[in-house]
Coordinates of N, CA and C in Angstrom, one line a residue:
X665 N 103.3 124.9 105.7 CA 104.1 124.5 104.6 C 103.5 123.2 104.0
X666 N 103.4 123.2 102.8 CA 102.6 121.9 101.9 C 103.9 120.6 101.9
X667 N 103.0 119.3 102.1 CA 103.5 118.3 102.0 C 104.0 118.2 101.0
X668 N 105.1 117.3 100.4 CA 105.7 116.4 99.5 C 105.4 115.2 98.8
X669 N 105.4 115.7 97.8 CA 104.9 113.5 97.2 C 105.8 113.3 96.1
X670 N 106.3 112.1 96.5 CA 106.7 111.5 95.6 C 105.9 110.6 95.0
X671 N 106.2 110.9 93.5 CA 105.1 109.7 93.2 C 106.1 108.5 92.1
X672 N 106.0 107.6 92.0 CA 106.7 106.9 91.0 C 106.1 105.4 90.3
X673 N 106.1 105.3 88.7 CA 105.6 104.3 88.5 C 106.2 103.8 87.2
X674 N 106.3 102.4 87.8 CA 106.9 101.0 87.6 C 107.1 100.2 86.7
X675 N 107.5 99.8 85.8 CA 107.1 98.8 84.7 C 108.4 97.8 85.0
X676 N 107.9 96.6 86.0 CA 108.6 96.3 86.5 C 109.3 94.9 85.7
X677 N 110.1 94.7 85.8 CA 110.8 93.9 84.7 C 112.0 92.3 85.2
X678 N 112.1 92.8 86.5 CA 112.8 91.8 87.3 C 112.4 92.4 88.6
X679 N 111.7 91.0 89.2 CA 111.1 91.0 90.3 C 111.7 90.7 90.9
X680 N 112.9 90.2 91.2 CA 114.3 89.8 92.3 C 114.6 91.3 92.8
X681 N 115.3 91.7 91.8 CA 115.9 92.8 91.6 C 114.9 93.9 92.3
X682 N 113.4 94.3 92.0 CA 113.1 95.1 92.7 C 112.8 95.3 94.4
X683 N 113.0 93.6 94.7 CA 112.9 93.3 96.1 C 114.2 93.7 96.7
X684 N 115.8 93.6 96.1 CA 116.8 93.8 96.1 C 116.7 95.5 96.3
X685 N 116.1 96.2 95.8 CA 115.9 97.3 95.7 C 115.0 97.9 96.9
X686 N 114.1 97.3 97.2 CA 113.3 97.5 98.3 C 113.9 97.4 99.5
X687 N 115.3 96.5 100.1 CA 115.6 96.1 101.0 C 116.7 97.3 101.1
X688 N 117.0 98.3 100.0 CA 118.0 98.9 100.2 C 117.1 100.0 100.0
X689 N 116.6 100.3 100.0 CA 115.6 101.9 100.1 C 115.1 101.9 101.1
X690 N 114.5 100.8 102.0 CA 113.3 100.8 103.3 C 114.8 101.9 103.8
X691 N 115.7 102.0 104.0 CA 116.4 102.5 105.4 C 116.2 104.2 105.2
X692 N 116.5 104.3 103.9 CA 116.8 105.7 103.3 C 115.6 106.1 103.3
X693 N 114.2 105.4 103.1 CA 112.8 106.2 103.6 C 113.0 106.5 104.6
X694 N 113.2 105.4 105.6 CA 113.0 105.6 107.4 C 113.4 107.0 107.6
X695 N 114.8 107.0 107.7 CA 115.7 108.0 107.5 C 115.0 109.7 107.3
X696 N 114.4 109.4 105.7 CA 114.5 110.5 105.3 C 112.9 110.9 105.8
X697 N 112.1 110.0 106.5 CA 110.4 110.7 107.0 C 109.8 110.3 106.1
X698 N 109.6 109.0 105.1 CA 108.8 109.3 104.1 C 107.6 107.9 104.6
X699 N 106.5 108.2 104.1 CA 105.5 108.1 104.4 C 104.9 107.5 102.9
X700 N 105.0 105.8 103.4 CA 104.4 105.5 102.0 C 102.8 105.6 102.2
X701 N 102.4 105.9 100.9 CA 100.9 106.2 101.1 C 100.2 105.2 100.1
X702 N 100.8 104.7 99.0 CA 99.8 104.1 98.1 C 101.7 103.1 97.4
X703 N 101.4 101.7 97.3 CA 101.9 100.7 96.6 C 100.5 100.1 95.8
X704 N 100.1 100.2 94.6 CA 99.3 99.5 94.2 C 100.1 98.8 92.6
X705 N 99.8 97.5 92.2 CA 100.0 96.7 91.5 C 98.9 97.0 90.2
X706 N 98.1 97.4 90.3 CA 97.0 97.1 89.8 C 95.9 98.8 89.8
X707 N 97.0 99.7 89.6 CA 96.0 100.9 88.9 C 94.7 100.6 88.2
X708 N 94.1 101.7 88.3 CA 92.6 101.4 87.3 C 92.5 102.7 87.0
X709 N 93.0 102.6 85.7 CA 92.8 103.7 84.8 C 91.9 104.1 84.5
X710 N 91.6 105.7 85.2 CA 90.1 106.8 84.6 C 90.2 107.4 83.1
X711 N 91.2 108.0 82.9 CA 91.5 108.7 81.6 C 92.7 108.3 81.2
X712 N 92.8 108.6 80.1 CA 94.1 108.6 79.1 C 95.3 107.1 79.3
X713 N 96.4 107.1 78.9 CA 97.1 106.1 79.7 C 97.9 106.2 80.9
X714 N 98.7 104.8 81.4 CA 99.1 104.8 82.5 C 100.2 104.4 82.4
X715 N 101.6 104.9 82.9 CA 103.1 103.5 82.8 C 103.0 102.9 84.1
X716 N 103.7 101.6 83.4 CA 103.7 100.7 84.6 C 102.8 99.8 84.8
X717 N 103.3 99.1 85.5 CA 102.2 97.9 86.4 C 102.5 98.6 87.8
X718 N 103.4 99.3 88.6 CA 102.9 99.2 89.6 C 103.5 101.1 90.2
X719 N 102.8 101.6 90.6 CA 103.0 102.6 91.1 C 103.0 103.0 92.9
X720 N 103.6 103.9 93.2 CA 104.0 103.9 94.5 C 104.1 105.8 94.9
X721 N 104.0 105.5 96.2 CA 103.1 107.0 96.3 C 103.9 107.6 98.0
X722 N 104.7 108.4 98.1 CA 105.2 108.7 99.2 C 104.9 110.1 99.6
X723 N 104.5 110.3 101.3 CA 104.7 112.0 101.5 C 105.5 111.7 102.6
X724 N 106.5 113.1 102.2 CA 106.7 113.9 102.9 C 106.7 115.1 104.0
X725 N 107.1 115.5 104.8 CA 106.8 116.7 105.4 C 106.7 117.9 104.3
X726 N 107.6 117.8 103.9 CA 107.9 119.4 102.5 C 108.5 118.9 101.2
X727 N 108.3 119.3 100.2 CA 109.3 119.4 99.0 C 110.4 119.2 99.6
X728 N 110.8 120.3 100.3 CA 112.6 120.1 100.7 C 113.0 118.5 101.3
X729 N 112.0 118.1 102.1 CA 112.4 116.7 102.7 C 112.3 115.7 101.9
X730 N 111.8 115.6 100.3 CA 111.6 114.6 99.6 C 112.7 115.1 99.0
X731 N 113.2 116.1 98.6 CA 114.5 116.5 97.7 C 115.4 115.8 98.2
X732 N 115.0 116.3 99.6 CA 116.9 116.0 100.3 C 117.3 114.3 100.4
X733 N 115.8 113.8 100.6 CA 115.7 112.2 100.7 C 116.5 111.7 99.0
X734 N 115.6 112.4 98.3 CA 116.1 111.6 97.0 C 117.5 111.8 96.5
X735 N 118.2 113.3 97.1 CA 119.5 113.3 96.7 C 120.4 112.7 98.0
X736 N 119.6 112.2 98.9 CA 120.8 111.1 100.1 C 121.6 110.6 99.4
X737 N 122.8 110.0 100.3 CA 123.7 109.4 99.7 C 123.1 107.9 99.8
X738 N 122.2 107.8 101.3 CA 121.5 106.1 101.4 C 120.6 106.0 99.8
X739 N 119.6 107.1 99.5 CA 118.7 106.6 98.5 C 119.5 106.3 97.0
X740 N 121.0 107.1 97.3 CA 121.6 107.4 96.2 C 122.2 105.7 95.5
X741 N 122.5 105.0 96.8 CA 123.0 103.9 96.4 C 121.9 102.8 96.1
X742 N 120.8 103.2 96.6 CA 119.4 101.9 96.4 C 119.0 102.4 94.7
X743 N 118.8 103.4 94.3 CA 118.5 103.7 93.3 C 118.8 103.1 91.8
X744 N 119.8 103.0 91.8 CA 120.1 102.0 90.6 C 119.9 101.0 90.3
X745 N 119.4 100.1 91.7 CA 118.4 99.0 91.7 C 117.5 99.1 91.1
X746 N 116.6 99.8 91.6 CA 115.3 100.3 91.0 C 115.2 100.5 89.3
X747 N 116.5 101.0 88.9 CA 116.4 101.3 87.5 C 116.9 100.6 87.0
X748 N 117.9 99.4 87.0 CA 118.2 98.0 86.8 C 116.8 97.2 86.4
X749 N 116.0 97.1 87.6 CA 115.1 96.3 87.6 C 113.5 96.5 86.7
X750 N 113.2 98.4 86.7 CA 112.3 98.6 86.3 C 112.5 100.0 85.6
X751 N 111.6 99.9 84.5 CA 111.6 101.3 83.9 C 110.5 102.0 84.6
X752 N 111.1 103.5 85.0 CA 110.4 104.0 85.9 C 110.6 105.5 85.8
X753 N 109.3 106.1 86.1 CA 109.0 107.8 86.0 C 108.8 108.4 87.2
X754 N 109.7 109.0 87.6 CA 109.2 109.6 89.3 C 108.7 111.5 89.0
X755 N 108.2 112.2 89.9 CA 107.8 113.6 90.0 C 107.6 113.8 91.6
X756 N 108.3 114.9 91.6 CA 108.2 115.2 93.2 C 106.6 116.3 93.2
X757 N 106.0 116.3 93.6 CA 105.1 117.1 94.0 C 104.7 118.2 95.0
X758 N 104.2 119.0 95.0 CA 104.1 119.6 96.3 C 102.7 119.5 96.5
X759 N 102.1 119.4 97.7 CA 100.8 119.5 98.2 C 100.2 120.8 97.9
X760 N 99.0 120.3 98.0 CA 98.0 121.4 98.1 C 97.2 121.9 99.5
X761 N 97.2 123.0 99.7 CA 96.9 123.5 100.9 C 95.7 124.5 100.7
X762 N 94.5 123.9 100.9 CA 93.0 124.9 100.9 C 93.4 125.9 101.5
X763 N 92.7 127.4 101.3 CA 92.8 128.3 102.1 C 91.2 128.4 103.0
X764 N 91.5 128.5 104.1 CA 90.4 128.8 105.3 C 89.7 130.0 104.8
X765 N 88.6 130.1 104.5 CA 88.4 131.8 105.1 C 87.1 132.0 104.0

């Protein structure tokens, strides 16, 4: 089964407020298995444009486990922090899985 990613990026707008938001999401990651992979401030854009100043990059075990994370009731209440503070574009992804052979 292919991993999960959440990906999400930032145009962050109150820096209180997303720390505010950070302290109430860490539990609902823990929780939900997620696996931060990439917090960068400072993209470097190859092609086209980019939102945000800061984007953020989580896997999962599966699609189903980032679904279920993002519809928790824990992530449900950190969330509006997040969107208070920054204007933000998320996409759940599914991995890619080479075939052997």
């Amino acid at each position: 089964m292919p991993k999960g990613y959440v990906i999400v990026t930032e145009a962050i707008r109150d820096d209180e407020g997303m720390a505010a938001y950070s302290r109430a999401a860490a539990p609902s990651m823990a929780q939900g298995g997620a696996k931060p992979l990439v917090v960068d401030g400072q993209p470097r854009v190859l092609e086209g444009e980019w939102h945000g100043n800061r984007t953020v990059i989580l896997e999962f075990e599966s699609v189903e486990a980032a679904q279920v994370w993002y519809d928790s009731d824990s992530y449900a209440a950190a969330r509006p922090l997040r969107q208070a503070a920054a204007e933000s574009h998320a996409v759940l992804l599914s991995g890619f899985e080479m075939s052997r052979g």
